[in-house]
XYZ file of C-alpha atoms in Angstrom:
424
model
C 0.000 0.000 0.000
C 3.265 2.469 0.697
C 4.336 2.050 -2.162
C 0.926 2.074 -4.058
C 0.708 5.479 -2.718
C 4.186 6.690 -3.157
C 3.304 5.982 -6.796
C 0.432 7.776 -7.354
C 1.630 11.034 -5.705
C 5.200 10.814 -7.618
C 2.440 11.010 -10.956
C 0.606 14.010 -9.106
C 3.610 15.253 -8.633
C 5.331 14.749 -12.047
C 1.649 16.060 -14.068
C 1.030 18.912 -11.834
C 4.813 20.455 -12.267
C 4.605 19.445 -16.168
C 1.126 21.892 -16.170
C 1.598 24.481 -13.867
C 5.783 25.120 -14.866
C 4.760 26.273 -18.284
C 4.493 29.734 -19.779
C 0.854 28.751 -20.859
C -0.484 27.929 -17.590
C -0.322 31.712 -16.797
C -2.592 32.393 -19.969
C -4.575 30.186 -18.383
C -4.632 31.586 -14.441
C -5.810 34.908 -16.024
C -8.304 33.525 -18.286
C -11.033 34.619 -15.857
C -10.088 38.058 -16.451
C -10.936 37.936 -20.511
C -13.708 36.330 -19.200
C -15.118 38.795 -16.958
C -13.948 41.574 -19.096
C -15.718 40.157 -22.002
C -18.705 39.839 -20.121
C -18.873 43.197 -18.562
C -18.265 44.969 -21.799
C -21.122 42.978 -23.008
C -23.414 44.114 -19.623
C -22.554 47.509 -20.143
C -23.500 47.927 -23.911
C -27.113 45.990 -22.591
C -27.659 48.266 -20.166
C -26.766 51.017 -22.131
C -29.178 49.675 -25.063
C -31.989 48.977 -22.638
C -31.463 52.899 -20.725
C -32.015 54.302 -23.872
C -34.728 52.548 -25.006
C -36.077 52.958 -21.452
C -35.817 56.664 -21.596
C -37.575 57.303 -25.121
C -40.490 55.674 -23.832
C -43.510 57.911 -22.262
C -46.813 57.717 -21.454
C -49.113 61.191 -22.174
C -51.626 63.512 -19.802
C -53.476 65.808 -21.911
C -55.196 67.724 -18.898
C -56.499 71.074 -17.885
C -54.183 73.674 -16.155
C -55.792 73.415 -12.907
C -54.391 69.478 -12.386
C -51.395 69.580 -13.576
C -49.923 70.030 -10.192
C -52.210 67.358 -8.834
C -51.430 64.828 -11.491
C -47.931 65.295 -10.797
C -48.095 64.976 -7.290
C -50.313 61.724 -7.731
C -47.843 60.509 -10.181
C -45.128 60.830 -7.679
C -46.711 59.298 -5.029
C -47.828 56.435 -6.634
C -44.455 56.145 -8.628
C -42.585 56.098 -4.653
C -44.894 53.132 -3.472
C -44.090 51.296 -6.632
C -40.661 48.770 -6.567
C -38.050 50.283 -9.116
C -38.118 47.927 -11.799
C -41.995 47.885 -11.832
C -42.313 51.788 -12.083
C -43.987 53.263 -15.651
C -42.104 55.316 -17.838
C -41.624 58.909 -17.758
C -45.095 60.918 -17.344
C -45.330 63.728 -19.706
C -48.360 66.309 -18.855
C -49.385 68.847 -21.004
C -51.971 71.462 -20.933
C -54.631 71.062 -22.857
C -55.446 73.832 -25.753
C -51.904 75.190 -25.025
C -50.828 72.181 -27.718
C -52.474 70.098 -30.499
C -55.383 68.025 -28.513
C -55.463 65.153 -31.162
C -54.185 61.835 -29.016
C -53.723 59.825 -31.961
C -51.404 62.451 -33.881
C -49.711 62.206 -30.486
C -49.092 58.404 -29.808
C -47.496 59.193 -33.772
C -45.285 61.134 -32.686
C -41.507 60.856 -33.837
C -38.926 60.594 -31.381
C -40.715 58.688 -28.541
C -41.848 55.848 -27.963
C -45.897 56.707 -26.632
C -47.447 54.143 -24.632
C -51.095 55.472 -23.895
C -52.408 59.219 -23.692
C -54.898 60.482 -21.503
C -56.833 63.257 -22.565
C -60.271 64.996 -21.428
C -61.912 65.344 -17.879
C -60.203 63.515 -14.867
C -63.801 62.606 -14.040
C -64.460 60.665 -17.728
C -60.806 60.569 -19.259
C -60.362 59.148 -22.698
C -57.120 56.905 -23.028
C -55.258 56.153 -26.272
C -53.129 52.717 -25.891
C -50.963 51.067 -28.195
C -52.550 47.848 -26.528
C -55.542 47.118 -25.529
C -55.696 46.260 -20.977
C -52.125 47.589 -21.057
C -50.223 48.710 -17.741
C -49.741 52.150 -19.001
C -53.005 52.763 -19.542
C -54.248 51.239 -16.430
C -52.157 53.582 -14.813
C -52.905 56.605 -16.231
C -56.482 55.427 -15.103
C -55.056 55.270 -11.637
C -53.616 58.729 -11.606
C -57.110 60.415 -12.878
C -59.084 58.239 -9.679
C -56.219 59.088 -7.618
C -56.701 62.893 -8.227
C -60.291 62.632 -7.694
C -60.502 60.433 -4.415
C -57.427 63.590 -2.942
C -60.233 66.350 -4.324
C -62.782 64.579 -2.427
C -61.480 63.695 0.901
C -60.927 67.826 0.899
C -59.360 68.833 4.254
C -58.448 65.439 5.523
C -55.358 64.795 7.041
C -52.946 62.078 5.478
C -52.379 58.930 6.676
C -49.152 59.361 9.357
C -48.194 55.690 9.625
C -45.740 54.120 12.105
C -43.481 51.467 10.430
C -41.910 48.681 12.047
C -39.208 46.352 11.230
C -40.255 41.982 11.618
C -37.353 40.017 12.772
C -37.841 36.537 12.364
C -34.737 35.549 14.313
C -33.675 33.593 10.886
C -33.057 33.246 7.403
C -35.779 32.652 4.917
C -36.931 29.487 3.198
C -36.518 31.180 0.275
C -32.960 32.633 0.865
C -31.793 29.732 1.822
C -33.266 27.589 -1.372
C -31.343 30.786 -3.231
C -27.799 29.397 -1.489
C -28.280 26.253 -2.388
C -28.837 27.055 -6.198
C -25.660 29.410 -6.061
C -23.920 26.214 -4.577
C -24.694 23.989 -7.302
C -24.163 26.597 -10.237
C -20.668 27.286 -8.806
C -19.277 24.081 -8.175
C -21.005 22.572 -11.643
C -19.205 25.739 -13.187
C -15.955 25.661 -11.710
C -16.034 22.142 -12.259
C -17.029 22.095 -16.077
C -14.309 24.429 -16.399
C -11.311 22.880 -15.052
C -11.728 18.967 -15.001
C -12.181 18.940 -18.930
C -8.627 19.654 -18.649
C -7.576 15.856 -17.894
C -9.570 14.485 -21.091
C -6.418 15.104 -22.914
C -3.478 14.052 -20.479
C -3.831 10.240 -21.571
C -4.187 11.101 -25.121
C -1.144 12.952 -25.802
C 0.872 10.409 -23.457
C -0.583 7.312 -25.157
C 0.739 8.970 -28.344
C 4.410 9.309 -27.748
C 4.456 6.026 -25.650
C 4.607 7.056 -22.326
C 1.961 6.078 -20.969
C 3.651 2.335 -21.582
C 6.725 2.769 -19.881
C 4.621 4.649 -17.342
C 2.234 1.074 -16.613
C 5.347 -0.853 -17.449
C 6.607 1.245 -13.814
C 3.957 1.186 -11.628
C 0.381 -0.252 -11.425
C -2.344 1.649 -14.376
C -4.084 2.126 -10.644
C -1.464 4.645 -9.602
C -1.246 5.980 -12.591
C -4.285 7.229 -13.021
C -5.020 8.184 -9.281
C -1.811 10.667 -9.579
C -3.203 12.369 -12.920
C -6.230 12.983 -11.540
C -4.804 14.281 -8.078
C -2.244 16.078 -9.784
C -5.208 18.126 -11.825
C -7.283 18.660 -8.387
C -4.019 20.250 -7.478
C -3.786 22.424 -10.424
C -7.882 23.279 -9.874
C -7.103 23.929 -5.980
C -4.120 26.037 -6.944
C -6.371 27.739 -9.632
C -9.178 28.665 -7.280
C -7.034 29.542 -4.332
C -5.353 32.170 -6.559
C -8.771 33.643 -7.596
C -9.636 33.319 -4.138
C -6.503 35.516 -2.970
C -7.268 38.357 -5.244
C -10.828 38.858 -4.304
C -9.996 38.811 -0.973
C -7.095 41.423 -1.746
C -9.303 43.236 -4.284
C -11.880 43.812 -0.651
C -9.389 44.845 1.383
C -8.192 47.503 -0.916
C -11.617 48.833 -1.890
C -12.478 48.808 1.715
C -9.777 50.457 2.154
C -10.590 53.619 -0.476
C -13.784 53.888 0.919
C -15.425 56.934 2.967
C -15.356 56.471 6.575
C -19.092 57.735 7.319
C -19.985 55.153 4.014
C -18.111 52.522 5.346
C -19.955 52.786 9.241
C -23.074 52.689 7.163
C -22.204 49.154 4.959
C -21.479 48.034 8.275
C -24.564 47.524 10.074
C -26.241 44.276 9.575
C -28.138 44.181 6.294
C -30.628 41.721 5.393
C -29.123 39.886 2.899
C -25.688 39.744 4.707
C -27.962 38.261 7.694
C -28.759 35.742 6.184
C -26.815 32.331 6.782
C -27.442 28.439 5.398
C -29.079 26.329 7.875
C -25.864 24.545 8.671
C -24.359 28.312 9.531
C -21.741 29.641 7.178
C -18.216 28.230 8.325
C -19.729 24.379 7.911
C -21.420 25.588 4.523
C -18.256 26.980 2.935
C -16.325 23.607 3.801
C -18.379 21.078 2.546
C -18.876 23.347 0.004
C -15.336 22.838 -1.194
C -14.971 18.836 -0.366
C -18.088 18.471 -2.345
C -16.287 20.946 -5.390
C -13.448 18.247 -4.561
C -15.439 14.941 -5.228
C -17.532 16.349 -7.987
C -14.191 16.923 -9.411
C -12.713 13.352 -8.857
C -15.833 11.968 -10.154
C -16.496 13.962 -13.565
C -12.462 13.952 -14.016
C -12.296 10.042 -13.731
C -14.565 10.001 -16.289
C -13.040 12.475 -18.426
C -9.584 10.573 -17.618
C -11.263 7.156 -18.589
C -12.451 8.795 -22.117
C -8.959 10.595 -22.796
C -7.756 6.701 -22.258
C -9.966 4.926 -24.907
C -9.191 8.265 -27.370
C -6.255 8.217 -29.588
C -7.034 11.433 -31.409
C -8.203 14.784 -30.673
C -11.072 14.688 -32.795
C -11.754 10.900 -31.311
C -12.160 12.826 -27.467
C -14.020 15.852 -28.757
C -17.034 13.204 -29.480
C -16.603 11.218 -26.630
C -16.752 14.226 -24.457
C -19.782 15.457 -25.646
C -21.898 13.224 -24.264
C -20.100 13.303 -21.096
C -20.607 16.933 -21.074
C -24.224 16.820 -21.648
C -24.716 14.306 -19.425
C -23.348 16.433 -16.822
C -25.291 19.402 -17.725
C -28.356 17.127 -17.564
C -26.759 16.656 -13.293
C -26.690 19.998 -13.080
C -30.882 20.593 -13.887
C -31.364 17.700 -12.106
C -29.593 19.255 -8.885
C -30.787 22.554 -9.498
C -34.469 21.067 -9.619
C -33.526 19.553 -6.527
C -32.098 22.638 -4.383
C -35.177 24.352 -5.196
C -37.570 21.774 -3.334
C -35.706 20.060 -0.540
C -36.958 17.171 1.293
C -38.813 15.480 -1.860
C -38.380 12.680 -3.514
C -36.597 14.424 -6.804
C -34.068 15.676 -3.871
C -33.204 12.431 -2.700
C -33.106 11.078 -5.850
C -30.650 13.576 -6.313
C -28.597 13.302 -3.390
C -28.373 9.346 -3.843
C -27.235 9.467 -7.548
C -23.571 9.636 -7.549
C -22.597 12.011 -10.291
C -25.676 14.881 -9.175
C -24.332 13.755 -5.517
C -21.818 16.480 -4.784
C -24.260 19.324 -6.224
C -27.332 18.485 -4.588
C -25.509 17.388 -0.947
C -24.324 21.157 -1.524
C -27.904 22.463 -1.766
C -29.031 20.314 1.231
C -26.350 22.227 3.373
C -28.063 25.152 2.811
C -31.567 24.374 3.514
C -31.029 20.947 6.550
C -28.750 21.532 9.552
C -28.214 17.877 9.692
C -24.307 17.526 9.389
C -23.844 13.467 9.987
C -25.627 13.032 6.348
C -22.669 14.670 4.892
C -20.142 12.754 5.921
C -22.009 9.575 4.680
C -22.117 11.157 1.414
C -18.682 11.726 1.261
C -17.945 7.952 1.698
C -20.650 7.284 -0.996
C -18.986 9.474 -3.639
C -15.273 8.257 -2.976
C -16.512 5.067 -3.324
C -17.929 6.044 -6.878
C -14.359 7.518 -7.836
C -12.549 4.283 -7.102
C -14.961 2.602 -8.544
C -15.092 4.940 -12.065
C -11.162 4.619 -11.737
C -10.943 0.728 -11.362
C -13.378 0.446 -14.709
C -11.377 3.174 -16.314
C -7.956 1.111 -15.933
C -9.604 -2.025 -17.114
C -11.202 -0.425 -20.425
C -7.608 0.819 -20.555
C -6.033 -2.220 -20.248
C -8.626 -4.264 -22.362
C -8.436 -1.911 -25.068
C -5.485 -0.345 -25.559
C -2.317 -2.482 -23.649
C -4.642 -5.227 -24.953
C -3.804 -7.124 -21.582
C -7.250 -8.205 -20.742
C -8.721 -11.061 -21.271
C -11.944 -10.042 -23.458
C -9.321 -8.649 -25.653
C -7.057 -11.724 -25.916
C -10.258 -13.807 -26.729
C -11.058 -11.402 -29.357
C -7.832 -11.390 -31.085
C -7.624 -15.155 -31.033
C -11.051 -15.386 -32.399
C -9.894 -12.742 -35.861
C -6.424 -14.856 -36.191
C -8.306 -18.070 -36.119
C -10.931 -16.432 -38.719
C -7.792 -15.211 -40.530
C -6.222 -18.860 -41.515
C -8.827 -20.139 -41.960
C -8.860 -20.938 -45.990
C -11.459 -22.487 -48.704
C -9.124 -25.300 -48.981
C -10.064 -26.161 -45.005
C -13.581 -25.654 -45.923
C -13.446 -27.928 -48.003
């Protein structure tokens, strides 16, 4: 067993140097950042887009001069009450007979997008819409009642409520079905990402040979243990790096911040009040042991595919499937972080390869911690097991050691002399 293991950590060793003491693996570190930078030039021209096309739309008040100042103050009122992204767009009054009455000629307007115009007596409006039950309209029906119910209450005070805050002593069902969804989306991500990057480590090395002096060496076991811990290194080293300069990046805008802004972002918000059912310090871990074995199982895999591949087109289609397959884990977990304790859930949790995700979205929602470590076991028994079939496929196939193989090359050499003259 020593020397089993001495082995397979001398291949860690000897895969993770050859990756991570190459010029390229730094293109690859900072890939992230072409990434992110790609994506938030991308955000910004949407946003942009959508402002703009935000801020040429308009709904119309055609009204007398007496309510203009009431229709605005409705419209300001309501528009306060209202979240932010369910608020109309911008309210344009106008006094009627100072400009051209005609609501059609002004829903044709150039320039403006015009969703509905009121025009008329608040008491009987008449409202244009582009379509017909539409919220614009609706709400320029609002304002007009609103104006009317303020005219007829006359001298009555307003409403001076009291507002109070409910503390529920805990996190939210809701928030905490949230977590576990983030959970599962980063590990499937981060996984996805990096353990693709083993597919092609037995390729190239069955190519030039070395993968035959390699199980000439040691046992295929070790050999194929050490690749695949020698990747989790490189995806541990990856992530910790990332990890590193976000923490940095915090510290340094924390540290350009105001003073008086700063005392306010630290008061207990909400959403930073919020913590997994298993509290945050247990979450985070098994967080990362189940990024761990999600990785050891989908980069077996990948490793066991890169063995029976000769060529790169030959592992492009044979990690397809395992790529869809995985995706089809990930909606299968996802389905199952967003309603815990059914039987899609454990379904979920029991199935080895949706396993890690969905034992990630459990942490968030159960406080039970003794599940977890019986769902490590489970899963680390899947990765030996995925590695022993992967070195006998290997073997079979390609050292064409095993014994199905034998029988089938006896079987085409005994086909092979056989001749009509024997037939006969």
């Amino acid at each position: 067993m020593n020397a089993f293991l001495k082995n397979m950590f001398v291949i860690a060793r000897r895969d993770f140097l050859a990756i991570v003491a190459t010029p390229t693996f730094l293109l690859f570190l900072l890939a992230p950042l072409f990434m992110i930078g790609m994506g938030a030039v991308g955000g910004i021209g949407a946003s942009q887009l959508a402002d703009s096309a935000r801020g040429k739309g308009r709904i119309v008040a055609i009204v007398a001069a007496g309510d203009v100042e009431d229709l605005r103050a409705a419209d300001d009122r309501l528009r306060e009450a209202l979240p932010r992204g369910e608020r109309p767009v911008t309210l344009e009054i106008r006094v009627a007979g100072a400009t051209p009455a005609d609501p059609f000629a002004i829903a044709q307007e150039k320039g403006a997008d015009t969703y509905a115009v009121l025009s008329g007596p608040l008491g009987k409006p008449q409202i244009v819409e582009r379509e017909a039950g539409s919220s614009a309209g609706r709400y320029l029906a609002l304002l007009a009642s609103d104006v009317l119910r303020d005219r007829a209450a006359g001298s009555v005070a307003p409403a001076a409520p009291q507002f109070q805050s409910i503390r529920s002593g805990g996190t939210s069902i809701a928030a905490q079905q949230s977590m576990g969804f983030a959970a599962v989306f980063v590990i499937f991500l981060v996984t996805l990402l990096l353990a693709g990057q083993t597919v092609g480590s037995l390729a190239e090395e069955k190519g030039n040979k070395v993968i035959e002096i390699l199980a000439a060496a040691v046992p295929l076991e070790s050999v194929f243990l050490g690749k695949l811990l020698g990747m989790l290194g490189v995806a541990i080293l990856f992530l910790s790096f990332w990890g590193v300069v976000a923490v940095a990046g915090g510290f340094v805008a924390t540290a350009q911040m105001d003073p008086a802004a700063l005392a306010a972002a630290s008061k207990p918000a909400a959403a930073l009040a919020a913590a997994p059912a298993s509290g945050w310090g247990f979450f985070l871990g098994i967080g990362v042991a189940y990024f761990i074995m999600a990785f050891l199982l989908l980069g077996s895999v990948f490793l066991g595919v890169g063995a029976q591949a000769s060529t790169v087109r030959e592992i492009q289609m044979l990690s397809l499937p395992i790529t869809i397959f995985q995706v089809g884990m990930f909606s299968l977990s996802a389905a199952a972080a967003s309603a815990p304790g059914t039987g899609l859930a454990h379904f979920a949790q029991i199935f080895p390869f949706s396993s890690p995700f969905a034992m990630a979205a459990r942490a968030a929602t159960d406080g039970d911690k003794a599940v977890h470590l019986l769902a490590l076991g489970w899963q680390a028994i899947w990765v030996a097991l995925v590695v022993w079939l992967s070195v006998r496929l290997f073997r079979a196939g390609v050292l064409s050691s095993g014994a199905s193989w034998k029988f089938w090359q006896r079987t085409r050499r005994a086909a092979a002399t056989v001749t009509p003259d024997a037939l006969d």
